[in-house]
Tab-separated table of C-alpha atoms in Angstrom:
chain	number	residue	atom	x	y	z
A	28	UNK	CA	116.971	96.324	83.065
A	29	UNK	CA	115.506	97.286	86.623
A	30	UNK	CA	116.967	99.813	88.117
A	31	UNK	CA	115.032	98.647	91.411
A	32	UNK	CA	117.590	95.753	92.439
A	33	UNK	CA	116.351	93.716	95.163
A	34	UNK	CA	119.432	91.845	95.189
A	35	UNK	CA	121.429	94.609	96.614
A	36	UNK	CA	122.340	95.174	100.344
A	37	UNK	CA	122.946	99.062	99.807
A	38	UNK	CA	119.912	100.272	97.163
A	39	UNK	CA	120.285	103.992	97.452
A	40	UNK	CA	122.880	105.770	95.262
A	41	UNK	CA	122.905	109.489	94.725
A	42	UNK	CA	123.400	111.132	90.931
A	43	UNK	CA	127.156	111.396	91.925
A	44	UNK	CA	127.574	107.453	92.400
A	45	UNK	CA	127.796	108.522	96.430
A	46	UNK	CA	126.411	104.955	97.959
A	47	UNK	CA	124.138	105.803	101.252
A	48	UNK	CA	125.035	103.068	103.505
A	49	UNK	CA	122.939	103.633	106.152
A	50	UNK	CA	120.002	102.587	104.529
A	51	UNK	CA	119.678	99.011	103.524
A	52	UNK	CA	117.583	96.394	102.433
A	53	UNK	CA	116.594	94.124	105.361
A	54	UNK	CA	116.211	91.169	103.100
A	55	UNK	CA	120.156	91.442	102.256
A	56	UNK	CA	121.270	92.307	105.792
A	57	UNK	CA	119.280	90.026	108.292
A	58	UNK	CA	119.900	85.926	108.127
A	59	UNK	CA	117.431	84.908	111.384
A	60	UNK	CA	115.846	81.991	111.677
A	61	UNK	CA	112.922	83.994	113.652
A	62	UNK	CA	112.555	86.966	111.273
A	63	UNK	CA	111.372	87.115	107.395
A	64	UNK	CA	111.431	90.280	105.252
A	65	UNK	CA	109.830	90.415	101.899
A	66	UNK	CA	111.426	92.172	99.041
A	67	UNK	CA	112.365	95.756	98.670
A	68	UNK	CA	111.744	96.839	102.058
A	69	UNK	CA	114.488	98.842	103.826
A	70	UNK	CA	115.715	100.529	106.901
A	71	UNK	CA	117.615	103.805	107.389
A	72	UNK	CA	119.528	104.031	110.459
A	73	UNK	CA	121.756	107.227	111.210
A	74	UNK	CA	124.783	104.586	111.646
A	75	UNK	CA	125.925	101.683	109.720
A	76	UNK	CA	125.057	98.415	111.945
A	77	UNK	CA	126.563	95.299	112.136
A	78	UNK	CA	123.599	92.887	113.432
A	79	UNK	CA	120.115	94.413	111.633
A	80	UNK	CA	118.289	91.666	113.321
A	81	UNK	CA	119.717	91.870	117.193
A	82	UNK	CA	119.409	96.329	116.616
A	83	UNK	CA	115.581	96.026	115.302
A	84	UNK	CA	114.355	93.143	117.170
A	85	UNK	CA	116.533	92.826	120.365
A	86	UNK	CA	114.344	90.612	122.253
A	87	UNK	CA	114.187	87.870	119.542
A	88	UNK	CA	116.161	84.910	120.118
A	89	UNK	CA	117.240	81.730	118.311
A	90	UNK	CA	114.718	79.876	120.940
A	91	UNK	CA	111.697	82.170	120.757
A	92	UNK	CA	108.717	80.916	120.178
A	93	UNK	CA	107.085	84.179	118.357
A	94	UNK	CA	108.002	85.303	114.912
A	95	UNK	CA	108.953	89.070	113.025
A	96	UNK	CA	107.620	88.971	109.586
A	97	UNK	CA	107.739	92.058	107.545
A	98	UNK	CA	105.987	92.222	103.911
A	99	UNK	CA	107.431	94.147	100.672
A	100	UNK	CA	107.963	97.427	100.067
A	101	UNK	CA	108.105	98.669	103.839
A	102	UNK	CA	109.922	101.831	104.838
A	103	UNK	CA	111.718	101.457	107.917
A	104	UNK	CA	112.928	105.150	109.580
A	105	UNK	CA	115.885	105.316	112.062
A	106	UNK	CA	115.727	103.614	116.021
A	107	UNK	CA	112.481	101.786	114.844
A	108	UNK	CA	112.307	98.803	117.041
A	109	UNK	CA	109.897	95.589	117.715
A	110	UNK	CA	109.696	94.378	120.751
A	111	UNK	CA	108.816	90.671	120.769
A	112	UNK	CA	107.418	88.598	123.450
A	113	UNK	CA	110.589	87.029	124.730
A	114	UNK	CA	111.332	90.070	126.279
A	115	UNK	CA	108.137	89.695	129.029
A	116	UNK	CA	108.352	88.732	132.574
A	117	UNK	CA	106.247	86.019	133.896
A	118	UNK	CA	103.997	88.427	136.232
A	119	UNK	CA	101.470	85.559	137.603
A	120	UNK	CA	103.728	85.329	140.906
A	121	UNK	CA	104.593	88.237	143.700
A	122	UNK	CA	107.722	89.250	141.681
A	123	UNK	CA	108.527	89.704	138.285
A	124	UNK	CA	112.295	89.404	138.584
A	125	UNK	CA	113.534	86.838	136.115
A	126	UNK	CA	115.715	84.894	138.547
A	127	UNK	CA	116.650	82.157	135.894
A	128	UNK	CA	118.249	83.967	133.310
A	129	UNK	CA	120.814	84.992	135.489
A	130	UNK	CA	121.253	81.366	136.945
A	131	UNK	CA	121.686	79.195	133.741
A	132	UNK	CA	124.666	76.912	133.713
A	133	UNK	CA	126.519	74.212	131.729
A	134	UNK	CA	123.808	71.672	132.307
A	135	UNK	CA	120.790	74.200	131.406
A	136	UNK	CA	118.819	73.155	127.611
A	137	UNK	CA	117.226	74.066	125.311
A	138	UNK	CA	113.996	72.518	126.745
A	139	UNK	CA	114.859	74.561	129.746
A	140	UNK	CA	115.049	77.805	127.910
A	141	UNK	CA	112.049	76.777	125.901
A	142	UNK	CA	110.045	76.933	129.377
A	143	UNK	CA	110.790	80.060	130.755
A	144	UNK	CA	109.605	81.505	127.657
A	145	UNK	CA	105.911	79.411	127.660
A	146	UNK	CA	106.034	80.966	131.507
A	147	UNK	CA	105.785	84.652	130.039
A	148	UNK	CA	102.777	83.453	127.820
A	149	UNK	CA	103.690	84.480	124.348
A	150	UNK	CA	100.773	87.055	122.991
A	151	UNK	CA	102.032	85.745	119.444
A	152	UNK	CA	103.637	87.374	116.164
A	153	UNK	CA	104.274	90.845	114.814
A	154	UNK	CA	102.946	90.580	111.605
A	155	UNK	CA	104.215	93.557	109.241
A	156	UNK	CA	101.869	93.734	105.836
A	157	UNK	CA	103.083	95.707	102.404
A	158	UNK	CA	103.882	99.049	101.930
A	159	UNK	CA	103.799	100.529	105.150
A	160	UNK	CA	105.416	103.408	106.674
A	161	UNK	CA	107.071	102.948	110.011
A	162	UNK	CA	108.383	106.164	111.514
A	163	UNK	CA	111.382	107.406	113.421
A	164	UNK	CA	111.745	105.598	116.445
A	165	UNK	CA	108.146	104.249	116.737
A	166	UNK	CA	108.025	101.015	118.868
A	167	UNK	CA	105.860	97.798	117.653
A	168	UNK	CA	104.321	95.509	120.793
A	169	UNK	CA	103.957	92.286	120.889
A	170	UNK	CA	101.409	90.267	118.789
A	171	UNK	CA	100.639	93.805	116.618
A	172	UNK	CA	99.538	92.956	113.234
A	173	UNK	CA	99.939	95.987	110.823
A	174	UNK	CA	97.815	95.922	107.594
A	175	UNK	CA	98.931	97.047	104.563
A	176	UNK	CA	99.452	100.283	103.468
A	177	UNK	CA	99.225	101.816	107.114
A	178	UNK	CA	101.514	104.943	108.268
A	179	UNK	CA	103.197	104.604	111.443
A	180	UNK	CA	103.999	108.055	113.147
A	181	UNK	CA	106.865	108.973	114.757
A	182	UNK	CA	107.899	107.660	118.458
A	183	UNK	CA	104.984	106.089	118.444
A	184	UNK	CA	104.328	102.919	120.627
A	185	UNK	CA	101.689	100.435	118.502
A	186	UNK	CA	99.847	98.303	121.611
A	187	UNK	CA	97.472	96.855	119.038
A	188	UNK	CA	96.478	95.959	115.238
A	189	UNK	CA	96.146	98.607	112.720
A	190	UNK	CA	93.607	98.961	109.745
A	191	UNK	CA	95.132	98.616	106.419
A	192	UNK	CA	95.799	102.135	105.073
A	193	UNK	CA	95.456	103.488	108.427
A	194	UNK	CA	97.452	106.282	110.443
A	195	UNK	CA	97.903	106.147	113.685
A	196	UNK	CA	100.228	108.049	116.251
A	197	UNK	CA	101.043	108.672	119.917
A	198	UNK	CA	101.611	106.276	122.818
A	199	UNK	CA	99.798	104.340	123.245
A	200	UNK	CA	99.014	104.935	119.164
A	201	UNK	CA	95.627	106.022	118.257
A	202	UNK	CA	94.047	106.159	114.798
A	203	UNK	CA	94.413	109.775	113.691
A	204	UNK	CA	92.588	108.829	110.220
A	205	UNK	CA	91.833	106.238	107.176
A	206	UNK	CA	94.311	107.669	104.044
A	207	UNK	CA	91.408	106.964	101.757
A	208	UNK	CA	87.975	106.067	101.655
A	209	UNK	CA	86.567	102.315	102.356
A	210	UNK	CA	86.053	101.462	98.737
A	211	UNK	CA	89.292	102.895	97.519
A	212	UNK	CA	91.027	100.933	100.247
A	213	UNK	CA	89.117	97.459	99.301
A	214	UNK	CA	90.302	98.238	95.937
A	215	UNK	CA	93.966	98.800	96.382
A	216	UNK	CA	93.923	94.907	98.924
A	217	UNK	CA	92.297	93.604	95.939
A	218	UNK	CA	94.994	94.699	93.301
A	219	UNK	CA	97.712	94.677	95.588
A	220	UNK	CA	100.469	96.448	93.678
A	221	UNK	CA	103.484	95.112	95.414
A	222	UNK	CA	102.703	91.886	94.122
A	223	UNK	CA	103.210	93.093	90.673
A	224	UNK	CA	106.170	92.254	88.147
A	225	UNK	CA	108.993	95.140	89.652
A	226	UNK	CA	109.659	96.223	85.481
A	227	UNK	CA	106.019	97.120	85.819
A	228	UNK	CA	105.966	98.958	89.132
A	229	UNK	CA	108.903	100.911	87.974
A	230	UNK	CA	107.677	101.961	84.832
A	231	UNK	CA	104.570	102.725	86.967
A	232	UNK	CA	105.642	104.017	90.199
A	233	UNK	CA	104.421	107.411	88.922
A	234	UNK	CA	100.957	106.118	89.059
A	235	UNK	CA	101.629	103.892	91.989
A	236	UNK	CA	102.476	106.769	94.058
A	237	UNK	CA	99.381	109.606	93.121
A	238	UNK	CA	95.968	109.259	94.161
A	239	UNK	CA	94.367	108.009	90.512
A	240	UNK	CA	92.709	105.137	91.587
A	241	UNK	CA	91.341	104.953	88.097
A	242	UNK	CA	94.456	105.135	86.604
A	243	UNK	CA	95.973	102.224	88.880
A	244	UNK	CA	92.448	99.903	87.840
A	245	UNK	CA	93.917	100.150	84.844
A	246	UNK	CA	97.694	99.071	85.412
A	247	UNK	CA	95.956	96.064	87.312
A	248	UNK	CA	93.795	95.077	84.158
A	249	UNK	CA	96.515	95.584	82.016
A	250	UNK	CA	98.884	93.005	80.541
């Protein structure tokens, strides 16, 4: 039997039985019609939450038009945050103020709502690949698609896409470095680990997680 249980909200357990409960899978905790998380991948927050989905993504609504989708196996470190497109101004006219969000009534609709968010001029998803490292209290734009395997530093604010197995830091981020070379990275998209049966990747993490790229050929060929 697995001991990696992708069924549970709280994963981490010490040797003790002590259950962290600040770190969760998002897949167990978030139910938005706006957001998908694939399996395995979890946040650690310093406190216990009660909305996942309004702390991580604040600015995405029932009505938005744009979308949050995270892959497997992502590592989420505290006061990460996305920030969607909902949360822009419209900044074609001489102010910016958003007059009609405080002037909604009874009679406003959906189709109203709907506009003012085509009037901000959505710059589209945050796509989140596999297997990336996101860390403490970096920021994701806007339309940012993150390929997998990249490492996120911390406070960072990501204006635009990153390279599979890429690092990149600062504000605005900046690529400090590829983690491996250009064939061993076209090697590890092509076997694409995460995807594997999770009794193999935990009999295998051992090799998952060093740099035999020989050795992990081999767990892809395998049966």
């Amino acid at each position: 039997m697995s001991l990696l249980n992708r069924d549970k909200k709280y994963p981490m357990f010490m040797p003790d039985g002590t259950c962290i409960e600040q770190t969760v899978y998002l897949k167990e905790v978030i139910n938005h019609p706006r957001i998908s998380v694939g399996e395995y991948s979890y946040y650690h927050n310093f406190e216990i939450l009660e909305d996942y989905a309004a702390y991580l993504a604040p600015y995405l609504f029932q009505l938005s038009p744009d979308k949050l989708e995270i892959g497997k196996f992502v590592q989420i470190a505290h006061g990460v945050r996305f920030i969607t497109s909902s949360s822009n101004h419209k900044m074609s006219g001489f102010s910016t103020y958003p007059f009609m969000n405080f002037m909604m009534t009874s009679q406003t609709t959906s189709e109203d709502i709907l506009a003012m968010f085509e009037e901000t001029q959505s710059k589209g998803d945050i796509i989140v690949g596999n297997d990336i490292w996101i860390g403490f209290e970096a920021t994701i734009m806007a339309g940012v698609e993150i390929g997998d395997g990249a490492i996120i530093g911390a406070k960072s604010v990501v204006t635009k896409d990153v390279e599979p197995y890429t690092i990149v830091a600062g504000n605005p981020a900046k690529v400090i470095k590829k983690r491996f070379d250009d064939n061993i990275i076209q090697n590890l998209l092509d076997i694409q680990w995460w995807n594997w049966d999770i009794e193999k990747i935990e009999k295998s993490y051992s090799i998952i997680t060093s740099d035999n790229m020989e050795a992990v050929i081999a767990l892809h060929e395998s049966s």
